[in-house]
XYZ file of C-alpha atoms in Angstrom:
581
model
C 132.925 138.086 100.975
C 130.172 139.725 103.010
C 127.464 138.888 100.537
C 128.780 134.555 100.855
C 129.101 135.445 104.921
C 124.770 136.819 104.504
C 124.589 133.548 102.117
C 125.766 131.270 104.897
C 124.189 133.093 108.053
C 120.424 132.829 105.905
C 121.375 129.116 105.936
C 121.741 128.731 109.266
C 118.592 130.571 110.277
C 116.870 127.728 108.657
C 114.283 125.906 111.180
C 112.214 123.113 111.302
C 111.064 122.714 115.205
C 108.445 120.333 114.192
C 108.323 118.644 110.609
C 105.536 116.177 109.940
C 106.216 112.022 110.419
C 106.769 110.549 106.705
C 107.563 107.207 105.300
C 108.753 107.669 101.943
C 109.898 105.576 99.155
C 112.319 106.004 96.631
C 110.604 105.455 92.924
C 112.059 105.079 89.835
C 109.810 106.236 86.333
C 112.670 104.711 84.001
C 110.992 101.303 82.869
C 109.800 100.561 78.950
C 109.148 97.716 77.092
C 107.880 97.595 73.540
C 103.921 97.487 74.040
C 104.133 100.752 75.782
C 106.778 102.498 74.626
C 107.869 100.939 71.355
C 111.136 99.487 72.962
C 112.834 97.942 76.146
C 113.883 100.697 78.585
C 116.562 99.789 81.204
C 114.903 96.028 80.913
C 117.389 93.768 79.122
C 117.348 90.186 77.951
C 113.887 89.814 79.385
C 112.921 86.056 79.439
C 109.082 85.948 80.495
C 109.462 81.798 80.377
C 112.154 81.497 82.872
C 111.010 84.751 85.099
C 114.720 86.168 84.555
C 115.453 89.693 83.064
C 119.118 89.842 82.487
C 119.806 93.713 84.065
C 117.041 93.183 87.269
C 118.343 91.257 90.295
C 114.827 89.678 90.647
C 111.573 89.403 88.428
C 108.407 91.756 89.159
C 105.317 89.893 90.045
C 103.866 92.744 86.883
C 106.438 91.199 84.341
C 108.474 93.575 82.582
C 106.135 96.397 83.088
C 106.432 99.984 81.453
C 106.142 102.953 83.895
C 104.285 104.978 81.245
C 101.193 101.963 81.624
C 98.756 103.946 83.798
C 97.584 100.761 84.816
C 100.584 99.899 86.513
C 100.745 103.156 87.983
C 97.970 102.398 88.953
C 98.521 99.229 91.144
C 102.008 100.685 92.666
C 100.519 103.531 94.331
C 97.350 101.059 95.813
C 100.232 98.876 96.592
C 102.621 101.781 98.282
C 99.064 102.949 99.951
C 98.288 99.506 101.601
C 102.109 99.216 102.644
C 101.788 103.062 104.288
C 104.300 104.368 102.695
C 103.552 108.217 102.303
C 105.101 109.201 99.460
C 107.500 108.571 96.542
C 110.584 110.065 95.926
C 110.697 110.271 92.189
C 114.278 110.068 90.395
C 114.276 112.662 87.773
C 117.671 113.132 85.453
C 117.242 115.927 83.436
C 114.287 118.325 81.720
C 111.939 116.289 79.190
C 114.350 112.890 79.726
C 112.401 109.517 78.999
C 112.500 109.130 82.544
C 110.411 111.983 83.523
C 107.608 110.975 81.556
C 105.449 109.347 83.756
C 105.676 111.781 86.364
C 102.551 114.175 85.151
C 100.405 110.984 85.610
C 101.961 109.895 88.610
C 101.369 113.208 90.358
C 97.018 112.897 88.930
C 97.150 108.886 90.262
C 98.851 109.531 94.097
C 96.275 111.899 95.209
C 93.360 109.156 95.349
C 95.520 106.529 96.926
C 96.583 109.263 99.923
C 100.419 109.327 98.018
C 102.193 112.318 97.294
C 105.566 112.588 95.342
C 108.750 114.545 95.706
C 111.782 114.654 93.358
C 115.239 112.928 93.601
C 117.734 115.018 91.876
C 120.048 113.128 90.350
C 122.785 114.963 88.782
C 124.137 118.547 87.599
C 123.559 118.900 83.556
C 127.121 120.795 84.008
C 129.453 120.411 86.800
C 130.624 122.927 88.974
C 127.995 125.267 87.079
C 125.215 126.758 89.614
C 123.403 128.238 86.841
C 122.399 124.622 84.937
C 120.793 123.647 88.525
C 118.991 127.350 88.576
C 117.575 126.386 85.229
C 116.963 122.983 86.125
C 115.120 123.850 89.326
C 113.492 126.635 88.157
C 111.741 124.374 85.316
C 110.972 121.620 88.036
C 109.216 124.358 90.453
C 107.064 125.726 87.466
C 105.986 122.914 86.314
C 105.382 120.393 88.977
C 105.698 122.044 92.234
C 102.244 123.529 92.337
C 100.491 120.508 91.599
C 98.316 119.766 94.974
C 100.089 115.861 95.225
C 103.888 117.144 95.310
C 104.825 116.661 98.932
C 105.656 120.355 100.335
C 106.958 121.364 104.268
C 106.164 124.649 105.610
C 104.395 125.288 101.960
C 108.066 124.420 100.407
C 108.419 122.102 97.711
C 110.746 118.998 98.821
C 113.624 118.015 96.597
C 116.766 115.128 97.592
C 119.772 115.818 96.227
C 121.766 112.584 95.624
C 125.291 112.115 96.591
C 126.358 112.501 92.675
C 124.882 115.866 92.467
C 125.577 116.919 95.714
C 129.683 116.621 95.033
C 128.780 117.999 91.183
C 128.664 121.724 93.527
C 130.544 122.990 96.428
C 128.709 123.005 99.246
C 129.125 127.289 98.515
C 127.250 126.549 95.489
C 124.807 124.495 96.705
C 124.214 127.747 99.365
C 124.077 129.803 96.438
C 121.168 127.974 94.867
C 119.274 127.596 97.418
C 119.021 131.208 98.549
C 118.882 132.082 94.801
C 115.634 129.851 94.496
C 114.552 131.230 97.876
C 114.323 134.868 96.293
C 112.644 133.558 93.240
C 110.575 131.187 94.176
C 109.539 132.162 97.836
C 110.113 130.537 100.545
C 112.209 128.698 98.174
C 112.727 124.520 98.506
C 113.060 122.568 101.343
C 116.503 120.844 100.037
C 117.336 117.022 101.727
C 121.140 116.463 100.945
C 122.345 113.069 100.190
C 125.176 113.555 103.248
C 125.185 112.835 106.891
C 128.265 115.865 107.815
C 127.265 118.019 110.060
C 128.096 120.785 107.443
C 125.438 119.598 105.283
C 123.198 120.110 108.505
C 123.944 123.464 108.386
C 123.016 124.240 104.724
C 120.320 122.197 103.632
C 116.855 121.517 104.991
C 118.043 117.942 105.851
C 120.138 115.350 105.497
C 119.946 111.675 104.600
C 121.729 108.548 103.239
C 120.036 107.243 99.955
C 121.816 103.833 100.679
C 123.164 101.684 103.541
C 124.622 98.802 101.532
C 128.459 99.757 102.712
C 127.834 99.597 105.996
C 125.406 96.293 105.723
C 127.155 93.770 102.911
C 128.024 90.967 104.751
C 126.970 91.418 107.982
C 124.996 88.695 109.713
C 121.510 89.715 111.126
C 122.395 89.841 115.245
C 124.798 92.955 114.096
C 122.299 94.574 111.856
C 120.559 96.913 114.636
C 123.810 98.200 115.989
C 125.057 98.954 112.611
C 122.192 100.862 111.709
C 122.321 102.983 114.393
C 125.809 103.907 114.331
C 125.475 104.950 110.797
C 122.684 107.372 111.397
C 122.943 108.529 115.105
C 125.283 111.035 115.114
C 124.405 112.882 112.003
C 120.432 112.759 113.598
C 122.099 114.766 116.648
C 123.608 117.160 114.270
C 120.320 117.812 112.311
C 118.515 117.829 115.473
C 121.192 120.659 116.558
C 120.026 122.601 113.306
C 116.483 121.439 113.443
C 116.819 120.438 110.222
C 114.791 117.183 108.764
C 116.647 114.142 109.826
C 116.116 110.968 107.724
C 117.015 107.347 108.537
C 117.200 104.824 105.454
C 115.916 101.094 105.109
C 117.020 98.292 102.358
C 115.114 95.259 102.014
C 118.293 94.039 100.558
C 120.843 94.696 97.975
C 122.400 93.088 95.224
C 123.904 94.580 91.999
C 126.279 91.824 90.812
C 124.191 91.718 87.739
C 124.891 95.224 86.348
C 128.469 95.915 87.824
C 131.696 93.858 88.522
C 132.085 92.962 91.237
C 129.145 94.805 92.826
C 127.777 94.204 96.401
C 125.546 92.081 98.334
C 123.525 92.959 101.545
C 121.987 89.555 101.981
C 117.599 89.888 102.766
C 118.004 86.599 105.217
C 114.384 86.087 104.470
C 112.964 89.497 105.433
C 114.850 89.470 109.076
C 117.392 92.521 107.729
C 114.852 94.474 107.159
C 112.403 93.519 110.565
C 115.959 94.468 112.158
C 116.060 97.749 110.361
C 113.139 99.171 111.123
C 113.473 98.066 114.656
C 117.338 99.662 115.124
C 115.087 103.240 113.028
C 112.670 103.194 116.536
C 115.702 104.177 118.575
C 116.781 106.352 116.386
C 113.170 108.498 115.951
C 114.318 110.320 112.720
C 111.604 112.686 111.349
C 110.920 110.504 107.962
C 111.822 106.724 107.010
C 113.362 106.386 103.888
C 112.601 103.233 101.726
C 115.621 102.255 99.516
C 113.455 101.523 97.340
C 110.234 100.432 96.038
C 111.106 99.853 92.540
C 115.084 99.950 92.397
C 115.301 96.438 90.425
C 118.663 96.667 88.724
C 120.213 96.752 91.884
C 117.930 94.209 93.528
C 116.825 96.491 96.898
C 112.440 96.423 95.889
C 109.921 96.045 98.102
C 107.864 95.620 94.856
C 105.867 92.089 94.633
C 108.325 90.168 92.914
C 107.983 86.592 91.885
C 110.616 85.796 94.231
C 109.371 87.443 97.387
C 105.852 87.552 96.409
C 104.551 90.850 98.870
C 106.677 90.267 101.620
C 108.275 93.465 101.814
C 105.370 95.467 101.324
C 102.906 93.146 103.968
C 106.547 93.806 106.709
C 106.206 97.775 105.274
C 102.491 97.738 106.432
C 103.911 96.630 110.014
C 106.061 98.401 110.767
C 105.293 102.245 108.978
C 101.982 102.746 111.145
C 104.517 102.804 114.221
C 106.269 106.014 113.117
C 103.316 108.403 113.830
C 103.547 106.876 117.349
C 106.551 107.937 118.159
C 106.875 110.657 120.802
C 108.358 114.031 119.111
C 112.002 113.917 118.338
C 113.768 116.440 120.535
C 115.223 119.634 118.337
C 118.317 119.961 120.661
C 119.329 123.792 120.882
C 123.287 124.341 119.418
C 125.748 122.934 122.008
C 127.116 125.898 124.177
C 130.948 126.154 123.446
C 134.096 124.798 125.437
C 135.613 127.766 124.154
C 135.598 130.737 126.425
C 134.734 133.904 124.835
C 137.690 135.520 126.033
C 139.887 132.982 124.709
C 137.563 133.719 121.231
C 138.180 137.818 121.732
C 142.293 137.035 122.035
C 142.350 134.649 119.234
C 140.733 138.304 117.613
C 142.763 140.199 118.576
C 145.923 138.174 117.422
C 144.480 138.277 113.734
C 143.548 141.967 113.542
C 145.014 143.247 110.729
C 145.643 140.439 109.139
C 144.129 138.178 106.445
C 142.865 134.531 106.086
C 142.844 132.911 102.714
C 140.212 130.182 102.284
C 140.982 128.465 99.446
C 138.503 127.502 96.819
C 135.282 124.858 97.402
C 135.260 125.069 101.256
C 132.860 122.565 102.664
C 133.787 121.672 106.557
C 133.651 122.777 109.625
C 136.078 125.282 109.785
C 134.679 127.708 107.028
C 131.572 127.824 109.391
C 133.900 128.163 112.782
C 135.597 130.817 111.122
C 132.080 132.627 110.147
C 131.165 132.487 113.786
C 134.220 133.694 115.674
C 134.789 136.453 112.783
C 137.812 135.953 111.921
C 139.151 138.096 109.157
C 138.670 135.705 106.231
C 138.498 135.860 102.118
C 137.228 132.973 100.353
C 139.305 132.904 97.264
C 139.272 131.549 93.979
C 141.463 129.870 91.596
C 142.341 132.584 89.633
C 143.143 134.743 92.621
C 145.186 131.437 93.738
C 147.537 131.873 90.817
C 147.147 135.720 89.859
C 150.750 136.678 89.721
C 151.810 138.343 93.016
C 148.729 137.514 94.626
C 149.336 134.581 96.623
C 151.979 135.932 99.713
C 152.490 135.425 103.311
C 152.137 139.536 103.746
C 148.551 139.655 102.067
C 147.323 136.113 103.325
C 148.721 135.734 106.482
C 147.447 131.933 106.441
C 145.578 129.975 103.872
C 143.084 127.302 104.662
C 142.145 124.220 103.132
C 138.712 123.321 104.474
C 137.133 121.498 101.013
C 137.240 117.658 100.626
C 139.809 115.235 98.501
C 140.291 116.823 95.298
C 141.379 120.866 94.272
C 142.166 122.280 91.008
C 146.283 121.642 90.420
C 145.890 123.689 87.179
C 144.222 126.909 85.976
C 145.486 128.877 83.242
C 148.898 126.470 83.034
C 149.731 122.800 83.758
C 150.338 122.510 88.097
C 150.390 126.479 87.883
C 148.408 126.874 91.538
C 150.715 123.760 92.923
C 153.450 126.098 92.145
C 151.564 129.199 93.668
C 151.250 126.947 97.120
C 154.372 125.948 97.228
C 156.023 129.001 96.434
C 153.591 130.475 99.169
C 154.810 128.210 102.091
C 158.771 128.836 100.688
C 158.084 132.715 101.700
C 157.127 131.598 105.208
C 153.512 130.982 104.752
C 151.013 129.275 106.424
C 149.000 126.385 105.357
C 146.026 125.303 107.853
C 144.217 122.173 106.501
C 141.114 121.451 108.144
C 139.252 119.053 104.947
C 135.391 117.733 105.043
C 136.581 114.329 103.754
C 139.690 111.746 104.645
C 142.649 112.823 102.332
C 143.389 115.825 101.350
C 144.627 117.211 98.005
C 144.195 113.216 97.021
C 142.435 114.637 93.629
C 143.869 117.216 91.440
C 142.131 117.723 88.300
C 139.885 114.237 88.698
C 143.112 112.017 88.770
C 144.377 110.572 92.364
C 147.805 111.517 93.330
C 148.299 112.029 96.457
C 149.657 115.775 96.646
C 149.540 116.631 100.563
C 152.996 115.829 100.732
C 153.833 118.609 98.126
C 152.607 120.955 100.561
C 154.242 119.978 103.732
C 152.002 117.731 104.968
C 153.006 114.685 105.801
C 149.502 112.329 106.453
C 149.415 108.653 105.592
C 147.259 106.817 103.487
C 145.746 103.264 104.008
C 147.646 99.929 103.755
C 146.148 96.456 103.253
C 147.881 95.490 106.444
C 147.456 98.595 108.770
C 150.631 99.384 111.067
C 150.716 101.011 113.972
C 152.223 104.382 113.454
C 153.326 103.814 109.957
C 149.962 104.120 107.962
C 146.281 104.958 108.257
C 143.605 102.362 107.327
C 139.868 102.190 106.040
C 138.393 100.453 108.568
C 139.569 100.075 112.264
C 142.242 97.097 112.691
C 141.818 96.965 116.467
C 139.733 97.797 119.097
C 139.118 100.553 122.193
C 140.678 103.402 119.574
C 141.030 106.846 121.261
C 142.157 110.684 120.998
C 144.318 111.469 123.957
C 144.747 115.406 124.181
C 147.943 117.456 124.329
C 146.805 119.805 127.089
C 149.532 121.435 127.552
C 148.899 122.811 123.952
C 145.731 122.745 124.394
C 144.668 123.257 128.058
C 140.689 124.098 128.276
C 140.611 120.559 126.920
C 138.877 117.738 128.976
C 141.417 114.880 130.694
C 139.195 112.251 129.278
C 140.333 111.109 125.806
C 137.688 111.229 122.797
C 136.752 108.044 121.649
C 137.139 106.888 117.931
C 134.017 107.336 115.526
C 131.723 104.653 116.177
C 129.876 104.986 112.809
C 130.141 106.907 109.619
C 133.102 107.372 107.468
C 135.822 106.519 109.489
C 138.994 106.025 107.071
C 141.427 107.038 109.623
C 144.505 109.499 107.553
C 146.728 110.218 109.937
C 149.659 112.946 110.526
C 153.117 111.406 111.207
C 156.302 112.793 111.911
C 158.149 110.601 110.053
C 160.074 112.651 106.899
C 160.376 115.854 108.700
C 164.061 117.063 109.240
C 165.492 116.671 113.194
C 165.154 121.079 113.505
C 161.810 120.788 112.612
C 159.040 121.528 115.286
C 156.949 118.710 115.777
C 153.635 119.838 117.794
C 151.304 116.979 118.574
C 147.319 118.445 119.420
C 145.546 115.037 119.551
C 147.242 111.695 119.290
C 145.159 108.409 118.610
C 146.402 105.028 120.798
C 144.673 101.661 120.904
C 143.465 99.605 123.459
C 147.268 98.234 124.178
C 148.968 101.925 124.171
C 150.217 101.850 120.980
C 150.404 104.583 118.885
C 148.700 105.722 115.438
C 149.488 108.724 114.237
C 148.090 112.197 115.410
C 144.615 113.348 114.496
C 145.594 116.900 114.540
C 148.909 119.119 114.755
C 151.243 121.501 113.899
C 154.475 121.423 111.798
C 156.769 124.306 111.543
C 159.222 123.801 109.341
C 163.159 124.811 110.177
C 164.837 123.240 107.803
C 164.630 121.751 103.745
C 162.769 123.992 101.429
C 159.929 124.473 103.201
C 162.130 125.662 105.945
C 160.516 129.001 107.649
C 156.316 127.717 106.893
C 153.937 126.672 109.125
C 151.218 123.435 108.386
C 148.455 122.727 110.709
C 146.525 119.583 110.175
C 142.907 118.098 111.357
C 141.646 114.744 110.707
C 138.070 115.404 108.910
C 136.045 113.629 111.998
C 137.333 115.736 113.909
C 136.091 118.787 113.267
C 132.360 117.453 114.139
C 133.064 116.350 117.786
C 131.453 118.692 120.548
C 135.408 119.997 121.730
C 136.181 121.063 117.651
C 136.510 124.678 118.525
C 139.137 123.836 121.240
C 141.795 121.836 118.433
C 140.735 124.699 115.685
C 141.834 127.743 118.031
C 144.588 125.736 118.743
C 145.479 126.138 115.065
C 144.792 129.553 114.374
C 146.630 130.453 117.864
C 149.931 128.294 117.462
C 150.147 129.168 113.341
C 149.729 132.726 114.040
């Protein structure tokens, strides 16, 4: 445990008080066609007459081009150049892939056109294996981070982690790697996850979104500048806290309804999306502009000439970029002083000494890193210690918590064996704090969806098509004026005023309910979310202790994911660890 806790705490030292200004783009090398490469790569039913290629949304002003042409190399890093875009962000899949093979060139063209590149890491060769990202990483740094055109910050290579890769690792793992490279490869990488959590603050260099599409499909232009800031604000503040990199992402548009079924739309409306964009990204004053993408055409979201557009997209890039490097510096706010007295901190101690917290495997939010800071006796556990017969027991693991996202691992060495181990746990009086880093916990066991928090004594609801009041949870809010009203006489440093709903982000509200529990059971409400009109919806964090039904003697604590990243978080979780203990 101590070497993960000196893990964690070199994370967090990680600073970036002044980064330099960058518009990047994201590129993709993954183009053939037969001239070039002796066969059609990702291009399919290419029809030159009509202008229509069957698997691109739209048709490049180049025609089916291969990336390996030089020529066309060439022309996309004069074009990127004249747009002022700064750099590309080049996908990369695996060592010695088709798709890598343009890269060497790429990194000899950008130089002359004032370009340099970067890698976007796609995905893990092996899942859940730290080792195949060592060896990927390790071959990547060798061989192309040297090279004078990759983009480096404070003389460390850049690499973005996409949102595939970053869930292929626990955010543990991800630690792991990066402090691994750091020792082999000094100073090691600057890292930009593909998440906007405040955890992911915490552990990588920075943090971005690769696309906005959820957030913009079907929206009509007046609501575009709102939107945008929403989604990116408050994770900006949290990178800011860390002074970590904080990137803001633009789409031209989006449209993949010719590759998947039904696929999504985020409608161009003639360029004004993206004008409204970059305008909402001013406000915001992120560090770098992301580009999704210049050369993305499957899924339609190019700023690429394209017969449709013509240069549009690049001659409204060229506008607006300049306008980043005149930005006044971003302020790199210092860490939010606590609401939590330190006295209140040293009793919460003192309750726990001599006693034991088991984090279960994979933990990713909040919590694990609350729990770093106030030093709380914890063990990060894993699976096989989960179901090691004998090991799991109220006496050695006074309380377990669950701080990783929506899936766990239901079976180790036999079918639902650390189910069992968790349930028999809580039936010897144990204590189950659940504090996740995404909606719905235990949703996943083993890859499948089935819904297991019940299994465990926790009774949260999942969404409904037609979201009721107190009965279920929802993906997106029904009503209006949604807010957290505290129980302060549970929890009594806490403000009067209530906390108001998440404006932006992920907001799939999973709620705790009381409904199911037996009438002897102790019901203990921390922060209860009402609507505009009064009426309830469920709690956002509490307590159950069981008195009755097989659970009957165990203790469950529950907080809803968002709410472990508001600025009053330490207040509900030593309201956890104070009324579980």
């Amino acid at each position: 445990m101590s070497e993960l806790w000196k893990v964690l705490r070199a994370r967090q030292q990680i600073r970036y008080p002044n980064p330099p200004r960058k518009v990047l783009a994201f590129y993709y090398g993954w183009y053939g066609n037969p001239d070039t490469s002796g066969e059609w790569l990702h291009w399919e039913g290419v029809d030159p007459a009509q202008k229509a290629i069957a698997s691109s949304t739209h048709y490049p002003q180049l025609d089916a081009y291969d990336s390996n042409d030089p020529k066309v190399l060439e022309q996309h890093c004069r074009w990127a150049c004249q747009a002022g875009v700064e750099g590309f962000i080049f996908s990369w899949w695996g060592k010695e892939r088709p798709e890598e093979k343009p890269l060497p060139r790429l990194l000899e063209i950008a130089p002359s056109h004032r370009l340099q590149v970067c890698l976007y890491y796609e995905q893990v060769p092996e899942p859940g294996n730290l080792q195949s990202v060592l060896s990927d990483w390790e071959y990547l740094l060798k061989r192309y981070g040297s090279h004078p055109a990759y983009l480096r910050v404070a003389g460390k290579p850049v690499i973005f982690i996409y949102e595939r890769a970053m869930g292929q690792l626990s955010l543990i793992q991800w630690a792991i790697v990066l402090e691994t490279i750091a020792r082999r490869f000094p100073p090691g990488v600057c890292a930009i996850a593909d998440s906007l959590s405040k955890s992911a603050s915490r552990i990588f260099d920075g943090i971005h979104a690769y696309n906005t599409v959820g957030a913009l499909a079907g929206k009509p232009v007046a609501q575009i500048p709102q939107i945008v800031e929403e989604h990116f604000r408050e994770a900006l503040q949290f990178a800011s806290t860390f002074q970590r990199i904080r990137c803001a992402t633009l789409i031209p548009g989006y449209d993949d309804t010719k590759i998947r079924k039904p696929g999504m739309v985020a409608q161009r409306y003639e360029g004004q999306s993206y004008r409204a964009q970059w305008e909402a990204v001013w406000n915001l004053n992120p560090d770098w502009v992301l580009i999704t993408s210049f050369n993305e055409w499957h899924e339609g979201s190019e700023i690429e000439p394209s017969v449709e557009y013509g240069d549009r997209y690049l001659n409204l890039t060229a506008q607006y970029a300049p306008r980043l490097h005149r930005l006044e510096p971003a302020p790199r706010l210092a860490p939010p002083l606590t609401a939590l007295p330190a006295d209140a901190v040293a009793q919460l101690r003192q309750c726990w000494q001599g006693k034991t917290i088991g984090i279960l495997p994979e933990p990713a939010s909040e919590a694990l890193f609350w729990m770093l800071d106030t030093n709380l006796p914890a063990q990060v556990l894993e699976w096989e210690q989960v179901v090691a017969s004998g090991g799991l027991t109220p006496k050695r693991y006074h309380a377990l918590v669950y701080a990783g996202g929506e899936s766990y691992r239901a079976s180790v060495n036999l079918t639902n064996d650390v189910d069992r181990a968790l349930q028999s746990y809580l039936r010897a009086g144990g204590r189950l704090l659940v504090m996740p880093n995404l909606p719905f916990p235990f949703f996943y066991a083993d890859g499948k969806p089935i819904g297991s928090a019940t299994r465990f004594g926790l009774p949260v609801a999942g969404s409904d098509h037609n979201p009721k009041a107190g009965q279920t949870g929802f993906e997106h809010p029904p009503v209006s004026d949604l807010k957290f009203f505290w129980n302060r006489a549970l929890v009594p440093l806490a403000s009067q005023e209530p906390v108001p709903f998440p404006a932006g982000g992920d907001r799939r509200w999973r709620p705790l309910l009381r409904s199911g529990l037996g009438a002897p059971d102790e019901y203990l409400p921390l922060l209860t979310l009402r609507d505009g009109q009064g009426r309830y919806w469920g709690e956002g964090a509490g307590i159950i202790r069981y008195r009755s039904g097989a659970l009957q003697g165990a203790t469950v604590g529950y907080v809803w994911f968002r709410l472990l990243e508001i600025p009053q978080a330490d207040l509900l979780m030593e309201a956890i660890f104070r009324l579980s203990i």
